[in-house]
PDB file of N, CA and C in Angstrom:
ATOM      1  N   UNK A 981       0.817  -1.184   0.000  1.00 84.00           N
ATOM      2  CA  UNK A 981       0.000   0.000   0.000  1.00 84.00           C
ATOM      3  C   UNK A 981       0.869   1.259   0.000  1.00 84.00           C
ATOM      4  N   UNK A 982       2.225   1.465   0.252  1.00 92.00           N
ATOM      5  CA  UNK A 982       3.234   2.327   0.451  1.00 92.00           C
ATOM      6  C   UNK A 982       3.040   2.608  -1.025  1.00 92.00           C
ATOM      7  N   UNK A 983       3.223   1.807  -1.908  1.00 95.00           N
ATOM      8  CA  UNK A 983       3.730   2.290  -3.528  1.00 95.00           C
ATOM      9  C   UNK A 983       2.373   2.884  -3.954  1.00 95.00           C
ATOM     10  N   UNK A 984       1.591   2.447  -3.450  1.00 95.00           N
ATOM     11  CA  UNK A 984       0.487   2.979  -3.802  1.00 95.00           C
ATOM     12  C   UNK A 984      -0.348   4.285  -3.815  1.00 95.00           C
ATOM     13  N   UNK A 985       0.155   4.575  -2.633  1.00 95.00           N
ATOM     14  CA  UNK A 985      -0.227   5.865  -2.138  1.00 95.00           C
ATOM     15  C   UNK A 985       0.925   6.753  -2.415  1.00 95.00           C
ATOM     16  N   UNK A 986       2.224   6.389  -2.823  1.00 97.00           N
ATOM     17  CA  UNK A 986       3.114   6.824  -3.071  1.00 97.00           C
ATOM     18  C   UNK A 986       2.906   7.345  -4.098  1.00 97.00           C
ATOM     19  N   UNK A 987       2.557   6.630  -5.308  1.00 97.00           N
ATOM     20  CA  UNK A 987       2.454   6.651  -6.789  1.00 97.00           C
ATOM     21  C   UNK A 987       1.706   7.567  -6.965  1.00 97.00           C
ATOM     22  N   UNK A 988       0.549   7.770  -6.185  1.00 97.00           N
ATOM     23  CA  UNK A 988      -0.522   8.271  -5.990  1.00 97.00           C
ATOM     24  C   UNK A 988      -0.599   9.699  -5.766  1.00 97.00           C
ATOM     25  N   UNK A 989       0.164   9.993  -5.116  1.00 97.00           N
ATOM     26  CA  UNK A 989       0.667  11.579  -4.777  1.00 97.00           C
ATOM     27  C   UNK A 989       1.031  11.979  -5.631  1.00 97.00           C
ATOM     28  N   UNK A 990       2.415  11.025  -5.793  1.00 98.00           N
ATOM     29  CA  UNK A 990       3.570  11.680  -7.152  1.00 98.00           C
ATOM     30  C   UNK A 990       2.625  11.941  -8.129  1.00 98.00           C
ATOM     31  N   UNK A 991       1.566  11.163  -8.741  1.00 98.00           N
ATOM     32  CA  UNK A 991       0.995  11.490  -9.772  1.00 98.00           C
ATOM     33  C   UNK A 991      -0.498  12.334 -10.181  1.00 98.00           C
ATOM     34  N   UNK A 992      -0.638  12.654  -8.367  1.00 97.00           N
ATOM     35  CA  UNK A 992      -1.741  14.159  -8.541  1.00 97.00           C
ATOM     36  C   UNK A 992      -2.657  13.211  -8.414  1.00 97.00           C
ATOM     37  N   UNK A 993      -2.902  11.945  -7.921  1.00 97.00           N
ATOM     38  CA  UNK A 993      -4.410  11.175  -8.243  1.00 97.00           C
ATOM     39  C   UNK A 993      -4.943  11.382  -6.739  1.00 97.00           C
ATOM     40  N   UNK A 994      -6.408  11.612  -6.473  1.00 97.00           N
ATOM     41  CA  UNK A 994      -6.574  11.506  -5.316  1.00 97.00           C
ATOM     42  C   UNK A 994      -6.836  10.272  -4.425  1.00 97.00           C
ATOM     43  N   UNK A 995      -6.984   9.713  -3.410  1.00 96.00           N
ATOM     44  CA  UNK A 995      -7.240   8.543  -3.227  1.00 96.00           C
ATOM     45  C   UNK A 995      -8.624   8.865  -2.070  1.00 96.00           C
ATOM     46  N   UNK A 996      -9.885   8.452  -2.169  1.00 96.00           N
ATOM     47  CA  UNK A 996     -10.148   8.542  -1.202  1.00 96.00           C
ATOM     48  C   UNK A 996     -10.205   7.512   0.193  1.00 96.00           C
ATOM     49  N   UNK A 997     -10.397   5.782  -0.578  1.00 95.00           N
ATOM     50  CA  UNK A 997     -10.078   4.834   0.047  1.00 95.00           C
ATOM     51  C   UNK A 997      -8.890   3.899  -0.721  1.00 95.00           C
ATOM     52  N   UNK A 998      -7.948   3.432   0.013  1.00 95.00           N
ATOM     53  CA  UNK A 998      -7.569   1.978  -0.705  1.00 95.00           C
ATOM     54  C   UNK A 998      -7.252   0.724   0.236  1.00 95.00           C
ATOM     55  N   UNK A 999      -7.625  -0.404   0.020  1.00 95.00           N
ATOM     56  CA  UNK A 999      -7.623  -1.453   1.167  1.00 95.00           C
ATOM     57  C   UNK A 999      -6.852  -2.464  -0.189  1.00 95.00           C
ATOM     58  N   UNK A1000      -5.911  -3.223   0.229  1.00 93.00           N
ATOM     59  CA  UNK A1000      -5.223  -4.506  -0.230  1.00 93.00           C
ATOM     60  C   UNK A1000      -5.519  -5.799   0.510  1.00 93.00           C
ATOM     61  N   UNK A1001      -5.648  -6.771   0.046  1.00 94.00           N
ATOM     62  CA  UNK A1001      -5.410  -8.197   0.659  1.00 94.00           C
ATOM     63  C   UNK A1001      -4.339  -8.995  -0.389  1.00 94.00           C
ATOM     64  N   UNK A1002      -3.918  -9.297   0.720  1.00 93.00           N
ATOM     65  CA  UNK A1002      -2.746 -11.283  -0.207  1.00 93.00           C
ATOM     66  C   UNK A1002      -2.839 -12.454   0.513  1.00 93.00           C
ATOM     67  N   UNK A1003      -3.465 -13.059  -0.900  1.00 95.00           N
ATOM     68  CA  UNK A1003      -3.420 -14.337  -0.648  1.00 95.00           C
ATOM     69  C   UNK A1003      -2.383 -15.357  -1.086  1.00 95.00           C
ATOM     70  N   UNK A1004      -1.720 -16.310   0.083  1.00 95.00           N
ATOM     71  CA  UNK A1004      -0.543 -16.932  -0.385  1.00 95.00           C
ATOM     72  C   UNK A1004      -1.032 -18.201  -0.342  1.00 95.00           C
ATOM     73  N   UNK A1005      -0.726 -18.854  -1.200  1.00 97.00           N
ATOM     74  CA  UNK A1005      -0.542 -20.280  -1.336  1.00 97.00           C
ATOM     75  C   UNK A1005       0.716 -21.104  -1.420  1.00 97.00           C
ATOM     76  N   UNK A1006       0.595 -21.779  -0.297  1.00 97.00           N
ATOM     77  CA  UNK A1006       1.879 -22.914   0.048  1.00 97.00           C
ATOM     78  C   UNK A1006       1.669 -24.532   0.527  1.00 97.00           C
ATOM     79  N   UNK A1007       2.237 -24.915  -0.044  1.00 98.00           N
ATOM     80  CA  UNK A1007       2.412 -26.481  -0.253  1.00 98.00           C
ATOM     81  C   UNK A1007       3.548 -27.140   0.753  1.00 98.00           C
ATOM     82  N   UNK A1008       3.840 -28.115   1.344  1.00 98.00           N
ATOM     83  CA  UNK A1008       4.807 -28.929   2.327  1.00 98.00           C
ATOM     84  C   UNK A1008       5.028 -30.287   1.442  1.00 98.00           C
ATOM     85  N   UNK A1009       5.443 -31.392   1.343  1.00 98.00           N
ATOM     86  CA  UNK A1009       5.436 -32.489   1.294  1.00 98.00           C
ATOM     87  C   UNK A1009       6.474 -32.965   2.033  1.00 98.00           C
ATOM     88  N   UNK A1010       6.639 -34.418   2.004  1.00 98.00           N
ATOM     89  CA  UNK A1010       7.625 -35.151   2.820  1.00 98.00           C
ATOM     90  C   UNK A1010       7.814 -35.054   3.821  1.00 98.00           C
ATOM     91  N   UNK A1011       8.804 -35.486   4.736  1.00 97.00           N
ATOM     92  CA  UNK A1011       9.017 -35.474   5.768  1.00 97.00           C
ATOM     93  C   UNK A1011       9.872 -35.114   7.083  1.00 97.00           C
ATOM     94  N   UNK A1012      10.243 -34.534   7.716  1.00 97.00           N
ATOM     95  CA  UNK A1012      11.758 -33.926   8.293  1.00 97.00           C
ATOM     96  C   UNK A1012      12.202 -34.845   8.887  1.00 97.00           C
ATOM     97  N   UNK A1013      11.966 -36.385   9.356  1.00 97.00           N
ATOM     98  CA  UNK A1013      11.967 -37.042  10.489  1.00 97.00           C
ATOM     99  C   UNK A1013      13.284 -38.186   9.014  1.00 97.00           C
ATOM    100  N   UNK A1014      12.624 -38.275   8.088  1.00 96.00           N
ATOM    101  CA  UNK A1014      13.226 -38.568   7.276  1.00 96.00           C
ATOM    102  C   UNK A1014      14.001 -37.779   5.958  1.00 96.00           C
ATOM    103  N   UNK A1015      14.183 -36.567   6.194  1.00 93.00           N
ATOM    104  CA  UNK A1015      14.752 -35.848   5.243  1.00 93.00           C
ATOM    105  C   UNK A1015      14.405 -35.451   4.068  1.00 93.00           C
ATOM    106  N   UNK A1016      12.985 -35.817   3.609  1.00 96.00           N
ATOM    107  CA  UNK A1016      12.643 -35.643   2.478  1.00 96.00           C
ATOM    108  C   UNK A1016      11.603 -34.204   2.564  1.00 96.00           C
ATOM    109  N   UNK A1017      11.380 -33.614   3.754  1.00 96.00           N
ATOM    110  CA  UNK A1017      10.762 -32.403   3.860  1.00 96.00           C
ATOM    111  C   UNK A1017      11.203 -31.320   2.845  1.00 96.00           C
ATOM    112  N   UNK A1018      10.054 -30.564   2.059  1.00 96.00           N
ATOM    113  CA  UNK A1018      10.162 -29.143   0.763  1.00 96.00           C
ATOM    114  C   UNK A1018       9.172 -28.366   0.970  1.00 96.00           C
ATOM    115  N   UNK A1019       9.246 -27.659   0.970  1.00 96.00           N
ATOM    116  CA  UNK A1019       8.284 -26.765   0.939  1.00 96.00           C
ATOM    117  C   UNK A1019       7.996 -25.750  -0.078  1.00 96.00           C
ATOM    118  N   UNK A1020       7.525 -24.946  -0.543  1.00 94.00           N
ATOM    119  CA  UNK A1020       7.213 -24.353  -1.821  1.00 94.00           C
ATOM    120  C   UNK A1020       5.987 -22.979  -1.792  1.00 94.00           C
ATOM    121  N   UNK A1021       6.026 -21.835  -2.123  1.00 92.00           N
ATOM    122  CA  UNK A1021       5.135 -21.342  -2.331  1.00 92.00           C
ATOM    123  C   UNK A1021       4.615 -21.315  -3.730  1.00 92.00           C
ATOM    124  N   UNK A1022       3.265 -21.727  -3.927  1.00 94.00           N
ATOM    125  CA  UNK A1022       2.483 -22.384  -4.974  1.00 94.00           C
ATOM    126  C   UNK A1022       1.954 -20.924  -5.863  1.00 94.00           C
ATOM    127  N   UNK A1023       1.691 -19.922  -5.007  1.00 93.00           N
ATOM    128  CA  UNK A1023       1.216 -18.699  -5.551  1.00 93.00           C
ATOM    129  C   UNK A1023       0.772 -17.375  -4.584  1.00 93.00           C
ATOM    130  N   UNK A1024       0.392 -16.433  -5.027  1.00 94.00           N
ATOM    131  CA  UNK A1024       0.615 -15.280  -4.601  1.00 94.00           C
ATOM    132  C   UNK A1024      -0.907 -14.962  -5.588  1.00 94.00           C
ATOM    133  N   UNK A1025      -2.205 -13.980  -4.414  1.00 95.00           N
ATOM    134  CA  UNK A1025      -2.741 -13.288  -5.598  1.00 95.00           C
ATOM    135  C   UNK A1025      -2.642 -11.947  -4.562  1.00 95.00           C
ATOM    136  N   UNK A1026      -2.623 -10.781  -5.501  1.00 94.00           N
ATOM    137  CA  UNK A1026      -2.961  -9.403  -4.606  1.00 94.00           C
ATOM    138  C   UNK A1026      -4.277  -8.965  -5.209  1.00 94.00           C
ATOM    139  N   UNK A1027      -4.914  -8.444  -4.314  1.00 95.00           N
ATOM    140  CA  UNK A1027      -6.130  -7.508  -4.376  1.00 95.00           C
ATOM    141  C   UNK A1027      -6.276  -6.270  -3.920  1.00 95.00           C
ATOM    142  N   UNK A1028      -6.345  -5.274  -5.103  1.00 94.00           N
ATOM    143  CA  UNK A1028      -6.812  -3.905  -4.419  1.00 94.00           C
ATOM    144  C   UNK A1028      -7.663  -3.232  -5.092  1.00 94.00           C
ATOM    145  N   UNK A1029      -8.147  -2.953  -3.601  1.00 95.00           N
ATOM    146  CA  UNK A1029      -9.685  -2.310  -4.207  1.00 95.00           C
ATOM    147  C   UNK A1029      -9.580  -0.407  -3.434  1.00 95.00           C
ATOM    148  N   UNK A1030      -9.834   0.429  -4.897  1.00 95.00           N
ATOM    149  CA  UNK A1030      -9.677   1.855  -4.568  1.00 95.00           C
ATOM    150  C   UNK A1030     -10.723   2.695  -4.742  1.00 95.00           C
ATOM    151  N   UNK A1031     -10.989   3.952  -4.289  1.00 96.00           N
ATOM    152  CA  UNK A1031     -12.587   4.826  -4.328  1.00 96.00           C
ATOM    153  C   UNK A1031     -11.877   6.076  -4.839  1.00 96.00           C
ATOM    154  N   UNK A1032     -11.724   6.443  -5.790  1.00 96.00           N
ATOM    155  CA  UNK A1032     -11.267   7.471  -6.421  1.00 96.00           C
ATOM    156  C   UNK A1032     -12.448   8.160  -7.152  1.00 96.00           C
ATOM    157  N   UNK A1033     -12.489   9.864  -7.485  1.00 96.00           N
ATOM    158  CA  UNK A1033     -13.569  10.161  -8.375  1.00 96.00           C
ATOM    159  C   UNK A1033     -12.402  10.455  -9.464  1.00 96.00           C
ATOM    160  N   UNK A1034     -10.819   9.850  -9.053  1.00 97.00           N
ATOM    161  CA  UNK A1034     -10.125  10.418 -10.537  1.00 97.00           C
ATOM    162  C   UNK A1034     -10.553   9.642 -11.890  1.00 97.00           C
ATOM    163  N   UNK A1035     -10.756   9.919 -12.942  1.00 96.00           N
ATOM    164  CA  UNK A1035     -10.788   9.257 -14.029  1.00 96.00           C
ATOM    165  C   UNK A1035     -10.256   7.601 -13.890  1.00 96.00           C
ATOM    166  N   UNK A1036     -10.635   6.748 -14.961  1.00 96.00           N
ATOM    167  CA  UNK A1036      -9.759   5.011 -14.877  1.00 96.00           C
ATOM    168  C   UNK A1036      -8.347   5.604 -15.365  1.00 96.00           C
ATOM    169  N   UNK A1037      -8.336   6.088 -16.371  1.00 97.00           N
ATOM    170  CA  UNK A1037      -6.562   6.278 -17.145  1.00 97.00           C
ATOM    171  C   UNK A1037      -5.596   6.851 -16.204  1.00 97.00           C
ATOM    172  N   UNK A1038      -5.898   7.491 -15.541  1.00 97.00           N
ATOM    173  CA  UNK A1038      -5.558   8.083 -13.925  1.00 97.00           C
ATOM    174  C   UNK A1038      -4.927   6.755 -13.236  1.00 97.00           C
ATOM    175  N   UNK A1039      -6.179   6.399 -12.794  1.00 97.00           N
ATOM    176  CA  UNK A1039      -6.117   5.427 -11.905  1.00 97.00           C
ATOM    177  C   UNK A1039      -5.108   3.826 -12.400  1.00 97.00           C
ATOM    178  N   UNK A1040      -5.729   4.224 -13.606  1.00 97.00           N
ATOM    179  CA  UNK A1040      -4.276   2.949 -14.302  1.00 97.00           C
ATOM    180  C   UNK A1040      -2.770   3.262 -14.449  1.00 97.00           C
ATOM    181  N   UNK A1041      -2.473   4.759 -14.494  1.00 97.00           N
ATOM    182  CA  UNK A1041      -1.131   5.007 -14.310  1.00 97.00           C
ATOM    183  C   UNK A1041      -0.670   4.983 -13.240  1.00 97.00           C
ATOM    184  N   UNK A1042      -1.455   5.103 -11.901  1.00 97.00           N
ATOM    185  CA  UNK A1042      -1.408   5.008 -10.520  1.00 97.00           C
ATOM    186  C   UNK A1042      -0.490   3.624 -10.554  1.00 97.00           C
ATOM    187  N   UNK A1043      -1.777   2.557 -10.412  1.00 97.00           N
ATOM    188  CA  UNK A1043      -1.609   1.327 -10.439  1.00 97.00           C
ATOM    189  C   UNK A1043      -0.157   0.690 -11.397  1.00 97.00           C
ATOM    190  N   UNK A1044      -0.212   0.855 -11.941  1.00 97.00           N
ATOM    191  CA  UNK A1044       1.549   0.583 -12.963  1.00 97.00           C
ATOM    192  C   UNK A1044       2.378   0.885 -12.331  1.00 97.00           C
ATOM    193  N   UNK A1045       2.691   1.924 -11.895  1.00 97.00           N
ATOM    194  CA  UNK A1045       3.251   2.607 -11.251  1.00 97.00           C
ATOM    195  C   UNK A1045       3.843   2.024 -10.002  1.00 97.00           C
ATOM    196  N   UNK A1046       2.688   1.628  -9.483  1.00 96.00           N
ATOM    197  CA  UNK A1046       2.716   1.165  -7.828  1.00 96.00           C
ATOM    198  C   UNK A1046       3.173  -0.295  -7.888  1.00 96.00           C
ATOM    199  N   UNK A1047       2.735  -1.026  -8.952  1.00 95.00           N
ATOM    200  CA  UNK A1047       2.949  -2.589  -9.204  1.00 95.00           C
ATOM    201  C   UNK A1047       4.483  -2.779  -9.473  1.00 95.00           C
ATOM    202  N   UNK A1048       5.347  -1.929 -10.757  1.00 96.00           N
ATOM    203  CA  UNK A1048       6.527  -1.789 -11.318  1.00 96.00           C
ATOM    204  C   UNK A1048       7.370  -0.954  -9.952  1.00 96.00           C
ATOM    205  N   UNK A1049       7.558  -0.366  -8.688  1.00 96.00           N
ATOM    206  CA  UNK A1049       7.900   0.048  -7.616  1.00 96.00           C
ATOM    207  C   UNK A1049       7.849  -0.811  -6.616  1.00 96.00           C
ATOM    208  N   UNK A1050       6.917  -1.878  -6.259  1.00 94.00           N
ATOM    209  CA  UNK A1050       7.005  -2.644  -5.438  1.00 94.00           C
ATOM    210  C   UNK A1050       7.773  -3.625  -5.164  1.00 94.00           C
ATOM    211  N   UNK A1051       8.962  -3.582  -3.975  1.00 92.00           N
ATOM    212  CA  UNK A1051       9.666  -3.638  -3.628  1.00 92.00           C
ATOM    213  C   UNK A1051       9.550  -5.492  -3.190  1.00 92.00           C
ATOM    214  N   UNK A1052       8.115  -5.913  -2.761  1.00 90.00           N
ATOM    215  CA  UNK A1052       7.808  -7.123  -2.472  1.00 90.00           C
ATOM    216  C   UNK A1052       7.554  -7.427  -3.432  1.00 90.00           C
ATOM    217  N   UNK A1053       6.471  -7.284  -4.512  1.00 92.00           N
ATOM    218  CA  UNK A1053       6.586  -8.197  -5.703  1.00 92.00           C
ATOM    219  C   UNK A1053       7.601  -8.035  -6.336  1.00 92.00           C
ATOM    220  N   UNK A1054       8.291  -7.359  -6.566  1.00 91.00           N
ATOM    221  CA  UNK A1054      10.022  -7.940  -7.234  1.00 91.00           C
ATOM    222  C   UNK A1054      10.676  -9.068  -6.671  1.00 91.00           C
ATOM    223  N   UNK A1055      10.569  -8.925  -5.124  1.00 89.00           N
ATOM    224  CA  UNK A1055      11.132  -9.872  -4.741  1.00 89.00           C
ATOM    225  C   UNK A1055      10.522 -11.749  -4.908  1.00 89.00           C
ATOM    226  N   UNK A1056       8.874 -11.328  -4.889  1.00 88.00           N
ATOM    227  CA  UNK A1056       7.729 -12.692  -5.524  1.00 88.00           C
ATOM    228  C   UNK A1056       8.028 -13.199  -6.866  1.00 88.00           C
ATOM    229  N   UNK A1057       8.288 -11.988  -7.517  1.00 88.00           N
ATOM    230  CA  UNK A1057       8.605 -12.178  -9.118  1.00 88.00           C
ATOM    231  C   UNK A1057      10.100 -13.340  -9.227  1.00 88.00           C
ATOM    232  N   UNK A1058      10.445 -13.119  -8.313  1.00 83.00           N
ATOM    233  CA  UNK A1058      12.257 -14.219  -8.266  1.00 83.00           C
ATOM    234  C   UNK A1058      12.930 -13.151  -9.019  1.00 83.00           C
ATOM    235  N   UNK A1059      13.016 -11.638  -8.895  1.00 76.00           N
ATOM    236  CA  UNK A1059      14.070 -11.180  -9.685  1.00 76.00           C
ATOM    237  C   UNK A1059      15.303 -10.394  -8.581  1.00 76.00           C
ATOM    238  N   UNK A1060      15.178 -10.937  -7.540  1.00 83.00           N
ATOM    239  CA  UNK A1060      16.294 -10.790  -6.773  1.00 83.00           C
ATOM    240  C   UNK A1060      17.248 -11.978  -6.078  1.00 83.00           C
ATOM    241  N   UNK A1061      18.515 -12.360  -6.251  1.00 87.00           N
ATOM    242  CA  UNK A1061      19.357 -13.362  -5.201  1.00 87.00           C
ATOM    243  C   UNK A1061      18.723 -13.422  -4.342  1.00 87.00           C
ATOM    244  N   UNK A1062      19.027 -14.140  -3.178  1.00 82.00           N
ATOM    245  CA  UNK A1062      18.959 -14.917  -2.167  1.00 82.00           C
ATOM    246  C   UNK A1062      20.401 -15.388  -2.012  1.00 82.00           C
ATOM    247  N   UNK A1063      20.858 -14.816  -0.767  1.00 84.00           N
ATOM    248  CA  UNK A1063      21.780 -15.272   0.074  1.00 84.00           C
ATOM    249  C   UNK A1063      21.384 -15.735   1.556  1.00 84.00           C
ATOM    250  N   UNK A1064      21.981 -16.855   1.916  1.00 82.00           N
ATOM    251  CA  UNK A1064      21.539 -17.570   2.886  1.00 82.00           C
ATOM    252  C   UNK A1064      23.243 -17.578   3.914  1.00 82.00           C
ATOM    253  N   UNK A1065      23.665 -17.250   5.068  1.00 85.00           N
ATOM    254  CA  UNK A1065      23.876 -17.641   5.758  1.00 85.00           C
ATOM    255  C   UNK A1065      23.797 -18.069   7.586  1.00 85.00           C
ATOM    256  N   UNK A1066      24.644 -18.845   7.778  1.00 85.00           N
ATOM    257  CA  UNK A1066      24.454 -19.134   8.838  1.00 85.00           C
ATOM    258  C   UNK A1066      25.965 -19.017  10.471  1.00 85.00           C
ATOM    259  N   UNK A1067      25.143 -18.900  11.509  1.00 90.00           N
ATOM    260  CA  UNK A1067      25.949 -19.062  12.603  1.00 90.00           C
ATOM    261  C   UNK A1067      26.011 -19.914  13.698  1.00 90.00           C
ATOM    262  N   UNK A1068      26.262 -20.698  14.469  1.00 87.00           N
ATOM    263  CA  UNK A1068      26.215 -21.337  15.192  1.00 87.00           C
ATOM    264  C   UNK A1068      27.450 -21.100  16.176  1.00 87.00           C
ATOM    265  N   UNK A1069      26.858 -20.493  17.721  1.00 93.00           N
ATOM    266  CA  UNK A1069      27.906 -20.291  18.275  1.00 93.00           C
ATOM    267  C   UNK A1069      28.472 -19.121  18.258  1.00 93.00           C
ATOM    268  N   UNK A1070      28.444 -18.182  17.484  1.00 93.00           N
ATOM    269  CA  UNK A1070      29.172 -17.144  16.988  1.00 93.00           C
ATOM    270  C   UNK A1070      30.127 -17.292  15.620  1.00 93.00           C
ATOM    271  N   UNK A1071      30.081 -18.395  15.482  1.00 92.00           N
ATOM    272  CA  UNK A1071      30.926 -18.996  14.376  1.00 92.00           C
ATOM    273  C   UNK A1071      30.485 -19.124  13.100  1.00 92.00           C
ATOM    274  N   UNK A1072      30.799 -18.996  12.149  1.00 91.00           N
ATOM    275  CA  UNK A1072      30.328 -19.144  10.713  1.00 91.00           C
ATOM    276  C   UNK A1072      29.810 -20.694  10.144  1.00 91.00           C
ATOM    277  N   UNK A1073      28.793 -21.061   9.665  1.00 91.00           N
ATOM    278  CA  UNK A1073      28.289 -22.395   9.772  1.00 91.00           C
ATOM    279  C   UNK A1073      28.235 -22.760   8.116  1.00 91.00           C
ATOM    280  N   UNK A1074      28.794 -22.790   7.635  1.00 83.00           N
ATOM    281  CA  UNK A1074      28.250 -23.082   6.293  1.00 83.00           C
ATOM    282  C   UNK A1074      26.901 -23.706   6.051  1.00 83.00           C
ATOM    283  N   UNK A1075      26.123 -23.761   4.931  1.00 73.00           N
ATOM    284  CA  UNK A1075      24.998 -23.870   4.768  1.00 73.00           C
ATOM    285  C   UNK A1075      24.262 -25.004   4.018  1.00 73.00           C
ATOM    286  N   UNK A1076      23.440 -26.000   4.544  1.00 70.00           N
ATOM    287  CA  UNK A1076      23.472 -27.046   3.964  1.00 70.00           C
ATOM    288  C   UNK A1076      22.995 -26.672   2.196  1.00 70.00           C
ATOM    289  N   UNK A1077      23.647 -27.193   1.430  1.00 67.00           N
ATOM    290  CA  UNK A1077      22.882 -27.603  -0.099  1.00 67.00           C
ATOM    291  C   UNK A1077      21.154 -27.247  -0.264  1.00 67.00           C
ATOM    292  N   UNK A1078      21.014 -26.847  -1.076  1.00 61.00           N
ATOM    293  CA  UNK A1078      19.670 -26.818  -1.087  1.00 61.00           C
ATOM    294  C   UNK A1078      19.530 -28.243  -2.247  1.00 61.00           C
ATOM    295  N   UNK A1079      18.516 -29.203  -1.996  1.00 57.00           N
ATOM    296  CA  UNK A1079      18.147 -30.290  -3.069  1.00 57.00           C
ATOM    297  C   UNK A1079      18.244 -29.996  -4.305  1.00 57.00           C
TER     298      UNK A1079
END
């Protein structure tokens, strides 16, 4: 909702309401007891719903705007690394393999 209202300013649109929801979908299989435990997120939907009297073409440059800025769906999209480490102890742990 940050990019949103962000976008929103920057671009003169007024907002009078905006509310978001996300829904995540995630999956487990296998087992940890035996090592075969994965886990996975299956999907991602966002919803936002806005009360504007600005025009739609308005409101669609808003929205672009706010979608192409968002800092979490870039990261949903997989277009950022992932670095993983670890400590144990204070000590540097290297990190098991991922499957």
């Amino acid at each position: 909702m940050t990019q949103l209202s962000r976008c929103a300013r920057d671009l003169k649109v007024p907002l009078q309401e905006a509310r978001g929801k996300v829904v995540a979908y995630f999956r487990r299989t296998g087992s940890v007891l035996q090592g075969t435990a994965r886990a996975e997120s299956v999907g991602f939907e966002i919803k936002l719903a806005i009360q504007t009297g600005a025009d739609v073409t308005a409101v669609r440059r808003v929205l672009e705007a706010a979608h192409a800025t968002c800092y979490t769906e870039s990261c949903l999209r997989g277009e950022v690394p992932l670095r993983v480490t670890h400590e144990l102890n204070g000590r540097a742990l290297d990190p098991t393999p991922a499957p």
